[in-house]
């Protein structure tokens, strides 16, 4: 049986389909009551029903091929009680979840019905350079045109896709979705859900998007990034969970729930908190061992997977106020969503994940490349090694080499450092090596922090390396690294 069919049936129940019809009509999301008597929430709000993101339909029945059509077009939808005009893939925000098995060929036909050129970048997935969605290697897809992205997936985990053309605007307007690559030998949780977080402004009633009838351009032309970046005071950010505020997911006491988190915000950080976080995976699939962190920081672009072991008590997922300007700030944790079990039963045991237990590689104590991050909000110029994209020095590394890179953050904000086309192993943060081997494609560099990584270049091409705070990327914090044959 094809994986997408199996997952499709579990991820797209009838109840969800009905909900989506309601959502598409522009009516506010139906609400559920009953949250008031539950304990544990730092801030009580009325709850909406958790929306399972519909999986993309695989139009090719051949085994080993996942063929999907994605149409990007302007779309009216609701965020909370507010109707907005954004962009969407296949008329849904987040876009459909693409599900493939490791080893599958993924073929995505993108139809551009936007007024702007666009592309799709496969964040965290090693694809050929011509499939990476960066417009200087391949022309962007013009309005009215189509393009076929095709690549074989050899990694396992939770990835995401989004445009890499006018990225800050197009992602902000709703163009993003998850790509889940499964391993058939993994244990199966009773419920497996993608959870995509995004931020929306709440600043003096200003909508994150222009009200219906107003062109987006009128907002873009304003001299500040206030609306575009969802505001300056990032503590006020409101987070949507699969497009809804404060949803409630149901579960069954005695069962396990696997959650696949994606932070799709342009610039919002999450510091997730709930009793007993059981983190099983990061950017690049299973961790080397189960992690039980007190909190879980998700920088823009980051992914993580956790397992919830449901007893009879609800689990309330909150976030501490965390900003790029140095991390956690004052204020109580805010509820993002909750998982409420039905029935009776004890917490099950954790699933038998095949953790490798691998130790980190030894730091060879030489450095092949240094990236110094600098810049400031004053003028919005952000640099890597004193250069702003596209006026950069092209560094080169060889396919199959394992160059050591040191990233030093001399600016006054944190930066999620993201590599295209290759993953990397984390060697150390400020000289401290991780306990176990850690493979990533996006890593948060804190203020004044020095992080050493070892790149794994395997695919030739000129690859982007950039900050995933999208206003920083637009402000110049991008460079290219050429992987030579
Ligand atoms: Cu940055």
CSV table of C-alpha atoms and ligand atoms in Angstrom, one decimal:
chain,number,residue,atom,x,y,z
A,1,UNK,CA,0.0,0.0,0.0
A,2,UNK,CA,1.3,3.4,-0.8
A,3,UNK,CA,2.3,5.5,2.2
A,4,UNK,CA,0.3,8.5,1.2
A,5,UNK,CA,-2.9,6.5,1.1
A,6,UNK,CA,-2.2,5.0,4.5
A,7,UNK,CA,-1.5,8.4,5.9
A,8,UNK,CA,-4.2,10.1,4.0
A,9,UNK,CA,-6.8,8.1,5.7
A,10,UNK,CA,-5.4,8.8,9.1
A,11,UNK,CA,-4.7,12.4,8.6
A,12,UNK,CA,-7.8,13.4,6.8
A,13,UNK,CA,-10.8,12.2,8.7
A,14,UNK,CA,-14.4,13.0,7.7
A,15,UNK,CA,-14.7,15.5,10.5
A,16,UNK,CA,-11.8,17.4,9.2
A,17,UNK,CA,-13.2,17.5,5.7
A,18,UNK,CA,-16.4,19.1,7.0
A,19,UNK,CA,-14.4,21.6,8.9
A,20,UNK,CA,-12.5,22.6,5.8
A,21,UNK,CA,-15.6,23.2,3.8
A,22,UNK,CA,-16.7,25.5,6.5
A,23,UNK,CA,-13.3,27.2,6.6
A,24,UNK,CA,-13.2,27.7,2.8
A,25,UNK,CA,-16.6,29.5,2.9
A,26,UNK,CA,-15.0,32.2,4.8
A,27,UNK,CA,-16.9,31.7,8.0
A,28,UNK,CA,-15.0,31.7,11.3
A,29,UNK,CA,-13.7,28.3,12.4
A,30,UNK,CA,-16.3,26.5,14.7
A,31,UNK,CA,-15.4,26.6,18.3
A,32,UNK,CA,-15.6,24.1,21.0
A,33,UNK,CA,-16.4,24.8,24.6
A,34,UNK,CA,-15.3,23.0,27.7
A,35,UNK,CA,-11.8,24.4,28.0
A,36,UNK,CA,-12.6,26.5,31.0
A,37,UNK,CA,-12.6,23.7,33.5
A,38,UNK,CA,-9.3,22.3,32.3
A,39,UNK,CA,-6.2,23.3,34.3
A,40,UNK,CA,-2.7,24.0,33.3
A,41,UNK,CA,-3.2,26.8,30.8
A,42,UNK,CA,-1.3,29.9,31.6
A,43,UNK,CA,-3.7,32.0,29.6
A,44,UNK,CA,-7.2,30.9,28.9
A,45,UNK,CA,-8.8,31.5,25.6
A,46,UNK,CA,-11.7,29.9,23.8
A,47,UNK,CA,-10.7,26.9,21.8
A,48,UNK,CA,-11.1,26.1,18.2
A,49,UNK,CA,-11.1,22.6,16.7
A,50,UNK,CA,-7.7,21.3,15.7
A,51,UNK,CA,-7.4,21.2,11.9
A,52,UNK,CA,-5.6,18.2,10.4
A,53,UNK,CA,-3.8,19.4,7.3
A,54,UNK,CA,-5.1,17.5,4.3
A,55,UNK,CA,-2.5,15.4,2.6
A,56,UNK,CA,-1.8,16.0,-1.1
A,57,UNK,CA,-3.4,13.6,-3.5
A,58,UNK,CA,-0.9,11.3,-5.3
A,59,UNK,CA,-2.0,11.2,-8.9
A,60,UNK,CA,0.4,8.5,-10.0
A,61,UNK,CA,-0.5,5.0,-8.8
A,62,UNK,CA,2.9,3.5,-9.6
A,63,UNK,CA,4.7,2.4,-6.5
A,64,UNK,CA,7.7,4.5,-5.6
A,65,UNK,CA,6.4,7.7,-7.3
A,66,UNK,CA,4.5,10.4,-5.6
A,67,UNK,CA,3.1,12.9,-8.1
A,68,UNK,CA,1.3,15.9,-6.8
A,69,UNK,CA,-0.2,19.1,-8.4
A,70,UNK,CA,0.2,22.3,-6.5
A,71,UNK,CA,-1.5,25.4,-7.7
A,72,UNK,CA,-0.4,28.7,-6.1
A,73,UNK,CA,-3.0,31.4,-6.3
A,74,UNK,CA,-4.5,34.3,-4.3
A,75,UNK,CA,-6.9,33.1,-1.7
A,76,UNK,CA,-9.3,34.6,0.8
A,77,UNK,CA,-9.2,32.9,4.2
A,78,UNK,CA,-9.8,33.6,7.9
A,79,UNK,CA,-7.3,34.0,10.6
A,80,UNK,CA,-9.2,34.0,13.9
A,81,UNK,CA,-12.2,36.2,13.1
A,82,UNK,CA,-10.4,38.2,10.5
A,83,UNK,CA,-10.8,37.7,6.8
A,84,UNK,CA,-7.6,38.2,4.9
A,85,UNK,CA,-6.4,38.0,1.3
A,86,UNK,CA,-3.3,35.9,1.0
A,87,UNK,CA,-1.7,33.3,-1.2
A,88,UNK,CA,-2.3,29.5,-0.9
A,89,UNK,CA,-1.3,26.2,-2.5
A,90,UNK,CA,-4.4,24.3,-3.6
A,91,UNK,CA,-6.7,26.7,-1.6
A,92,UNK,CA,-5.4,25.9,1.8
A,93,UNK,CA,-3.1,27.4,4.4
A,94,UNK,CA,-0.9,25.6,5.4
A,95,UNK,CA,-0.6,23.9,2.0
A,96,UNK,CA,-1.2,20.2,1.6
A,97,UNK,CA,1.2,17.8,3.3
A,98,UNK,CA,3.3,15.9,0.9
A,99,UNK,CA,3.9,12.3,2.1
A,100,UNK,CA,6.6,10.1,0.6
A,101,UNK,CA,8.5,7.0,1.6
A,102,UNK,CA,12.3,7.2,1.7
A,103,UNK,CA,13.6,6.2,-1.7
A,104,UNK,CA,10.5,7.5,-3.5
A,105,UNK,CA,10.6,9.8,-6.5
A,106,UNK,CA,8.7,13.0,-5.7
A,107,UNK,CA,7.3,14.8,-8.7
A,108,UNK,CA,5.5,18.1,-8.0
A,109,UNK,CA,3.9,20.1,-10.8
A,110,UNK,CA,3.6,23.7,-9.7
A,111,UNK,CA,1.0,25.9,-11.5
A,112,UNK,CA,1.6,29.5,-10.9
A,113,UNK,CA,-1.7,31.4,-10.9
A,114,UNK,CA,-0.2,34.3,-8.8
A,115,UNK,CA,0.3,37.8,-10.1
A,116,UNK,CA,4.0,37.3,-9.3
A,117,UNK,CA,6.7,34.9,-10.4
A,118,UNK,CA,7.3,32.1,-7.8
A,119,UNK,CA,9.4,29.0,-7.1
A,120,UNK,CA,9.3,26.1,-4.6
A,121,UNK,CA,12.3,25.4,-2.3
A,122,UNK,CA,12.4,22.0,-0.5
A,123,UNK,CA,13.7,23.1,2.9
A,124,UNK,CA,16.1,20.5,4.4
A,125,UNK,CA,15.9,18.1,1.5
A,126,UNK,CA,19.0,17.3,-0.6
A,127,UNK,CA,17.8,17.9,-4.2
A,128,UNK,CA,19.8,18.7,-7.4
A,129,UNK,CA,20.6,22.4,-7.7
A,130,UNK,CA,18.2,22.8,-10.6
A,131,UNK,CA,15.3,21.6,-8.4
A,132,UNK,CA,16.2,23.8,-5.4
A,133,UNK,CA,13.9,26.7,-6.3
A,134,UNK,CA,16.5,29.4,-6.2
A,135,UNK,CA,15.7,31.8,-9.1
A,136,UNK,CA,19.3,32.5,-10.2
A,137,UNK,CA,20.0,28.8,-11.1
A,138,UNK,CA,16.7,28.3,-12.9
A,139,UNK,CA,14.3,31.1,-14.0
A,140,UNK,CA,11.4,31.6,-11.6
A,141,UNK,CA,8.0,30.3,-12.8
A,142,UNK,CA,6.2,33.2,-14.4
A,143,UNK,CA,2.5,33.9,-13.8
A,144,UNK,CA,0.4,31.5,-15.9
A,145,UNK,CA,3.3,29.0,-16.3
A,146,UNK,CA,4.0,25.6,-14.8
A,147,UNK,CA,7.1,23.8,-13.7
A,148,UNK,CA,7.8,20.2,-12.7
A,149,UNK,CA,10.0,19.6,-9.7
A,150,UNK,CA,11.3,16.0,-9.5
A,151,UNK,CA,13.8,14.5,-7.1
A,152,UNK,CA,14.4,11.3,-5.2
A,153,UNK,CA,14.1,11.5,-1.4
A,154,UNK,CA,16.8,9.8,0.6
A,155,UNK,CA,16.3,11.4,4.0
A,156,UNK,CA,13.7,10.6,6.6
A,157,UNK,CA,11.8,13.2,8.7
A,158,UNK,CA,9.7,16.3,8.6
A,159,UNK,CA,10.6,18.9,6.0
A,160,UNK,CA,8.8,21.8,4.5
A,161,UNK,CA,8.4,23.6,1.2
A,162,UNK,CA,8.0,27.3,0.5
A,163,UNK,CA,8.8,29.8,-2.3
A,164,UNK,CA,12.3,31.2,-2.6
A,165,UNK,CA,11.3,34.2,-4.8
A,166,UNK,CA,10.3,37.3,-2.9
A,167,UNK,CA,10.4,34.8,0.0
A,168,UNK,CA,9.4,37.1,2.9
A,169,UNK,CA,6.2,38.3,1.2
A,170,UNK,CA,5.2,35.0,-0.4
A,171,UNK,CA,5.7,32.8,2.8
A,172,UNK,CA,4.1,35.5,4.9
A,173,UNK,CA,1.0,35.5,2.7
A,174,UNK,CA,0.5,31.7,3.2
A,175,UNK,CA,2.7,29.8,0.8
A,176,UNK,CA,4.1,26.9,2.8
A,177,UNK,CA,3.5,23.3,3.6
A,178,UNK,CA,5.1,20.2,5.1
A,179,UNK,CA,6.9,17.4,3.3
A,180,UNK,CA,6.9,14.2,5.4
A,181,UNK,CA,9.3,11.4,4.4
A,182,UNK,CA,8.5,8.2,6.2
A,183,UNK,CA,10.6,5.1,6.9
A,184,UNK,CA,8.4,2.0,6.8
A,185,UNK,CA,10.5,0.3,9.5
A,186,UNK,CA,9.6,3.1,12.1
A,187,UNK,CA,7.1,2.3,14.8
A,188,UNK,CA,3.7,3.8,14.2
A,189,UNK,CA,2.1,6.1,16.7
A,190,UNK,CA,-1.7,5.9,17.2
A,191,UNK,CA,-2.0,9.4,15.8
A,192,UNK,CA,0.5,11.2,13.6
A,193,UNK,CA,0.0,14.9,12.9
A,194,UNK,CA,1.9,17.7,11.2
A,195,UNK,CA,1.6,20.9,13.3
A,196,UNK,CA,2.6,24.1,11.5
A,197,UNK,CA,3.1,27.3,13.5
A,198,UNK,CA,2.9,30.8,12.0
A,199,UNK,CA,2.7,34.3,13.4
A,200,UNK,CA,0.1,37.0,12.8
A,201,UNK,CA,0.2,40.6,14.0
A,202,UNK,CA,-2.0,42.1,16.7
A,203,UNK,CA,-0.8,45.6,16.6
A,204,UNK,CA,-3.5,48.3,17.2
A,205,UNK,CA,-5.9,46.3,15.1
A,206,UNK,CA,-3.6,46.4,12.1
A,207,UNK,CA,-4.2,43.3,10.0
A,208,UNK,CA,-1.3,41.2,9.0
A,209,UNK,CA,-2.6,41.3,5.5
A,210,UNK,CA,-4.4,44.2,3.8
A,211,UNK,CA,-8.2,44.0,4.3
A,212,UNK,CA,-10.1,42.6,1.3
A,213,UNK,CA,-10.3,45.0,-1.5
A,214,UNK,CA,-7.0,46.6,-0.8
A,215,UNK,CA,-4.0,45.7,-2.9
A,216,UNK,CA,-1.1,44.1,-1.1
A,217,UNK,CA,1.2,46.6,-2.8
A,218,UNK,CA,-0.3,49.4,-0.7
A,219,UNK,CA,1.2,47.8,2.4
A,220,UNK,CA,4.5,46.8,0.8
A,221,UNK,CA,5.1,50.4,-0.2
A,222,UNK,CA,4.9,51.8,3.3
A,223,UNK,CA,8.3,52.8,4.6
A,224,UNK,CA,8.4,50.4,7.6
A,225,UNK,CA,8.3,46.7,7.8
A,226,UNK,CA,5.7,46.9,10.5
A,227,UNK,CA,2.9,45.1,8.7
A,228,UNK,CA,5.1,42.9,6.5
A,229,UNK,CA,7.1,41.5,9.4
A,230,UNK,CA,4.1,41.3,11.7
A,231,UNK,CA,5.3,44.0,13.9
A,232,UNK,CA,8.3,45.1,16.0
A,233,UNK,CA,7.3,44.1,19.5
A,234,UNK,CA,7.7,40.4,18.9
A,235,UNK,CA,6.3,39.5,22.4
A,236,UNK,CA,2.9,40.4,21.0
A,237,UNK,CA,3.0,37.8,18.3
A,238,UNK,CA,-0.1,35.6,18.0
A,239,UNK,CA,0.6,32.1,16.8
A,240,UNK,CA,-1.7,30.0,14.6
A,241,UNK,CA,-1.6,26.3,14.8
A,242,UNK,CA,-2.4,24.8,11.4
A,243,UNK,CA,-4.2,28.1,10.6
A,244,UNK,CA,-6.3,28.3,13.8
A,245,UNK,CA,-5.8,30.1,17.1
A,246,UNK,CA,-5.7,28.0,20.2
A,247,UNK,CA,-7.1,24.7,18.9
A,248,UNK,CA,-8.0,21.6,20.8
A,249,UNK,CA,-6.9,18.3,19.5
A,250,UNK,CA,-8.7,15.2,20.7
A,251,UNK,CA,-6.9,12.0,21.6
A,252,UNK,CA,-7.5,8.7,23.4
A,253,UNK,CA,-6.3,7.9,26.9
A,254,UNK,CA,-3.7,5.2,26.7
A,255,UNK,CA,-2.5,6.1,23.2
A,256,UNK,CA,0.5,7.8,21.7
A,257,UNK,CA,0.5,10.9,19.5
A,258,UNK,CA,3.4,11.8,17.2
A,259,UNK,CA,3.6,15.6,16.5
A,260,UNK,CA,5.7,17.0,13.7
A,261,UNK,CA,6.4,20.6,14.3
A,262,UNK,CA,7.3,23.2,11.6
A,263,UNK,CA,8.0,26.8,12.4
A,264,UNK,CA,6.9,28.6,9.2
A,265,UNK,CA,7.0,32.1,10.7
A,266,UNK,CA,9.1,34.8,9.0
A,267,UNK,CA,10.7,35.9,12.2
A,268,UNK,CA,8.9,34.5,15.3
A,269,UNK,CA,10.6,32.1,17.7
A,270,UNK,CA,8.9,29.5,19.9
A,271,UNK,CA,10.1,28.2,23.2
A,272,UNK,CA,7.7,25.3,23.6
A,273,UNK,CA,6.9,24.0,27.1
A,274,UNK,CA,4.7,21.3,28.6
A,275,UNK,CA,5.3,18.7,31.3
A,276,UNK,CA,7.7,16.0,30.0
A,277,UNK,CA,8.7,16.9,26.5
A,278,UNK,CA,9.8,13.7,24.7
A,279,UNK,CA,11.7,14.9,21.6
A,280,UNK,CA,12.3,12.1,19.1
A,281,UNK,CA,13.4,14.0,16.0
A,282,UNK,CA,14.9,17.3,14.8
A,283,UNK,CA,15.5,18.9,11.4
A,284,UNK,CA,16.8,15.6,9.9
A,285,UNK,CA,14.7,12.8,11.3
A,286,UNK,CA,15.3,10.7,14.4
A,287,UNK,CA,17.7,12.1,17.0
A,288,UNK,CA,20.6,9.9,18.1
A,289,UNK,CA,18.8,9.4,21.4
A,290,UNK,CA,15.5,10.4,23.1
A,291,UNK,CA,15.8,14.0,24.4
A,292,UNK,CA,13.8,15.2,27.5
A,293,UNK,CA,14.4,18.9,27.3
A,294,UNK,CA,12.7,21.3,29.7
A,295,UNK,CA,11.7,23.5,26.8
A,296,UNK,CA,12.1,23.2,23.0
A,297,UNK,CA,13.2,26.3,21.0
A,298,UNK,CA,12.0,26.4,17.4
A,299,UNK,CA,13.6,29.1,15.4
A,300,UNK,CA,12.1,30.2,12.0
A,301,UNK,CA,12.6,27.3,9.6
A,302,UNK,CA,13.2,24.7,12.4
A,303,UNK,CA,11.4,21.4,12.7
A,304,UNK,CA,11.1,18.9,15.6
A,305,UNK,CA,9.1,15.8,16.4
A,306,UNK,CA,7.8,14.8,19.8
A,307,UNK,CA,5.7,11.9,21.1
A,308,UNK,CA,2.9,12.5,23.6
A,309,UNK,CA,1.9,9.6,25.8
A,310,UNK,CA,-1.7,10.2,26.7
A,311,UNK,CA,-3.0,9.4,30.1
A,312,UNK,CA,-6.3,10.9,31.2
A,313,UNK,CA,-5.1,14.5,31.7
A,314,UNK,CA,-5.0,17.0,28.9
A,315,UNK,CA,-1.6,18.2,27.7
A,316,UNK,CA,-1.3,21.9,27.2
A,317,UNK,CA,1.4,23.1,24.8
A,318,UNK,CA,2.6,26.6,25.6
A,319,UNK,CA,5.3,28.9,24.4
A,320,UNK,CA,7.4,31.2,26.5
A,321,UNK,CA,7.8,34.7,25.1
A,322,UNK,CA,11.0,34.4,23.1
A,323,UNK,CA,12.4,37.0,20.7
A,324,UNK,CA,15.4,37.1,18.4
A,325,UNK,CA,16.8,39.9,20.6
A,326,UNK,CA,18.3,37.5,23.1
A,327,UNK,CA,15.8,34.7,23.8
A,328,UNK,CA,13.3,34.4,26.6
A,329,UNK,CA,11.8,37.6,27.8
A,330,UNK,CA,9.5,38.5,30.7
A,331,UNK,CA,6.0,37.2,30.7
A,332,UNK,CA,4.1,34.0,31.3
A,333,UNK,CA,3.9,31.1,28.8
A,334,UNK,CA,1.0,31.4,26.4
A,335,UNK,CA,-1.1,28.5,25.3
A,336,UNK,CA,-0.7,27.4,21.7
A,337,UNK,CA,-3.0,24.4,21.7
A,338,UNK,CA,-4.0,21.5,23.8
A,339,UNK,CA,-4.5,17.7,23.4
A,340,UNK,CA,-7.5,16.4,25.3
A,341,UNK,CA,-7.8,12.6,25.8
A,342,UNK,CA,-11.1,10.8,25.9
A,343,UNK,CA,-11.9,7.6,27.7
A,344,UNK,CA,-9.9,5.8,30.3
A,345,UNK,CA,-6.4,4.5,30.3
A,346,UNK,CA,-2.9,4.8,31.6
A,347,UNK,CA,0.0,6.5,29.8
A,348,UNK,CA,1.5,4.0,27.3
A,349,UNK,CA,5.2,3.3,27.1
A,350,UNK,CA,7.3,5.3,24.6
A,351,UNK,CA,7.5,3.8,21.2
A,352,UNK,CA,10.5,1.6,20.4
A,353,UNK,CA,12.3,4.2,18.2
A,354,UNK,CA,15.5,3.0,16.6
A,355,UNK,CA,17.8,5.6,18.1
A,356,UNK,CA,21.4,5.1,16.9
A,357,UNK,CA,23.1,6.4,20.1
A,358,UNK,CA,25.9,7.7,17.9
A,359,UNK,CA,28.4,10.0,19.5
A,360,UNK,CA,29.4,13.3,17.9
A,361,UNK,CA,32.4,13.4,15.6
A,362,UNK,CA,35.5,14.8,17.1
A,363,UNK,CA,36.2,18.4,16.3
A,364,UNK,CA,39.4,18.3,14.2
A,365,UNK,CA,40.3,21.7,15.6
A,366,UNK,CA,41.0,23.3,12.3
A,367,UNK,CA,38.6,25.7,10.5
A,368,UNK,CA,38.0,25.7,6.8
A,369,UNK,CA,35.5,28.6,6.6
A,370,UNK,CA,34.4,31.3,9.0
A,371,UNK,CA,31.0,33.1,8.7
A,372,UNK,CA,30.7,36.2,10.8
A,373,UNK,CA,27.1,37.4,11.2
A,374,UNK,CA,26.7,41.2,11.7
A,375,UNK,CA,24.3,44.0,10.9
A,376,UNK,CA,21.5,45.9,12.7
A,377,UNK,CA,17.9,47.0,12.4
A,378,UNK,CA,19.2,50.5,11.8
A,379,UNK,CA,18.8,50.5,8.1
A,380,UNK,CA,18.0,46.8,8.0
A,381,UNK,CA,21.4,45.8,6.6
A,382,UNK,CA,22.5,42.3,7.6
A,383,UNK,CA,25.8,40.8,6.6
A,384,UNK,CA,27.8,37.6,6.4
A,385,UNK,CA,31.5,38.4,6.5
A,386,UNK,CA,30.7,42.0,6.0
A,387,UNK,CA,29.0,41.3,2.6
A,388,UNK,CA,25.4,41.6,1.6
A,389,UNK,CA,23.9,39.4,-1.1
A,390,UNK,CA,24.4,39.3,-4.0
A,391,UNK,CA,27.8,41.1,-3.6
A,392,UNK,CA,29.5,38.1,-2.0
A,393,UNK,CA,32.7,36.2,-2.2
A,394,UNK,CA,32.0,32.7,-3.5
A,395,UNK,CA,33.7,30.1,-1.3
A,396,UNK,CA,34.2,26.6,-2.6
A,397,UNK,CA,34.3,23.1,-1.1
A,398,UNK,CA,34.5,19.7,-2.7
A,399,UNK,CA,31.8,17.1,-3.0
A,400,UNK,CA,32.3,14.4,-0.4
A,401,UNK,CA,34.6,16.7,1.8
A,402,UNK,CA,33.7,17.4,5.4
A,403,UNK,CA,34.7,21.1,5.8
A,404,UNK,CA,34.6,22.6,9.3
A,405,UNK,CA,32.8,25.9,9.5
A,406,UNK,CA,32.7,28.3,12.4
A,407,UNK,CA,29.8,30.7,12.7
A,408,UNK,CA,30.2,33.7,14.9
A,409,UNK,CA,27.3,36.0,15.7
A,410,UNK,CA,28.5,39.6,16.4
A,411,UNK,CA,25.1,41.2,15.9
A,412,UNK,CA,22.4,42.1,18.4
A,413,UNK,CA,19.9,39.4,17.3
A,414,UNK,CA,19.9,35.7,17.0
A,415,UNK,CA,20.0,34.1,13.5
A,416,UNK,CA,18.7,30.7,12.3
A,417,UNK,CA,21.5,29.7,10.0
A,418,UNK,CA,20.3,27.6,7.1
A,419,UNK,CA,22.2,25.6,4.4
A,420,UNK,CA,20.7,24.6,1.1
A,421,UNK,CA,21.7,21.4,-0.7
A,422,UNK,CA,23.6,19.9,2.3
A,423,UNK,CA,23.2,19.0,5.9
A,424,UNK,CA,25.7,19.5,8.7
A,425,UNK,CA,26.8,18.0,11.9
A,426,UNK,CA,26.9,20.2,15.0
A,427,UNK,CA,30.4,20.1,16.6
A,428,UNK,CA,30.0,22.6,19.4
A,429,UNK,CA,28.2,25.7,20.8
A,430,UNK,CA,30.7,28.0,22.4
A,431,UNK,CA,33.1,25.1,22.7
A,432,UNK,CA,30.6,22.6,24.2
A,433,UNK,CA,30.0,19.5,22.1
A,434,UNK,CA,26.5,18.0,22.0
A,435,UNK,CA,26.1,14.8,24.0
A,436,UNK,CA,25.1,12.8,20.9
A,437,UNK,CA,25.5,13.2,17.1
A,438,UNK,CA,23.3,16.0,15.9
A,439,UNK,CA,22.5,16.5,12.1
A,440,UNK,CA,20.7,19.7,11.1
A,441,UNK,CA,20.0,22.0,8.2
A,442,UNK,CA,18.9,25.0,10.3
A,443,UNK,CA,20.6,26.0,13.6
A,444,UNK,CA,19.9,29.0,15.8
A,445,UNK,CA,23.0,31.1,16.5
A,446,UNK,CA,22.6,33.1,19.7
A,447,UNK,CA,24.0,36.5,20.3
A,448,UNK,CA,27.8,36.4,20.8
A,449,UNK,CA,27.7,32.7,20.2
A,450,UNK,CA,30.3,30.7,18.3
A,451,UNK,CA,29.0,27.5,16.7
A,452,UNK,CA,31.2,25.0,14.9
A,453,UNK,CA,29.6,22.7,12.3
A,454,UNK,CA,30.9,20.1,9.8
A,455,UNK,CA,29.2,20.4,6.4
A,456,UNK,CA,28.3,17.3,4.4
A,457,UNK,CA,28.4,18.6,0.7
A,458,UNK,CA,27.3,15.7,-1.6
A,459,UNK,CA,25.6,17.5,-4.5
A,460,UNK,CA,27.5,19.9,-6.8
A,461,UNK,CA,26.2,23.4,-7.3
A,462,UNK,CA,26.2,26.9,-5.9
A,463,UNK,CA,24.2,26.6,-2.8
A,464,UNK,CA,22.5,29.3,-0.7
A,465,UNK,CA,23.5,29.8,2.9
A,466,UNK,CA,21.3,32.3,4.7
A,467,UNK,CA,19.6,33.5,7.8
A,468,UNK,CA,16.0,32.1,8.0
A,469,UNK,CA,14.7,35.3,9.6
A,470,UNK,CA,13.3,36.4,6.2
A,471,UNK,CA,13.7,40.1,6.7
A,472,UNK,CA,17.4,39.5,7.5
A,473,UNK,CA,17.8,37.4,4.4
A,474,UNK,CA,16.2,40.2,2.4
A,475,UNK,CA,18.5,42.7,4.2
A,476,UNK,CA,21.5,40.8,2.7
A,477,UNK,CA,22.3,38.0,5.1
A,478,UNK,CA,22.7,35.4,2.4
A,479,UNK,CA,25.8,34.0,0.7
A,480,UNK,CA,26.6,31.2,-1.8
A,481,UNK,CA,28.9,28.2,-1.2
A,482,UNK,CA,30.0,26.3,-4.4
A,483,UNK,CA,30.2,22.6,-4.1
A,484,UNK,CA,32.7,21.5,-6.8
A,485,UNK,CA,32.7,18.1,-8.4
B,1,LIG,CU1,19.0,36.7,11.0
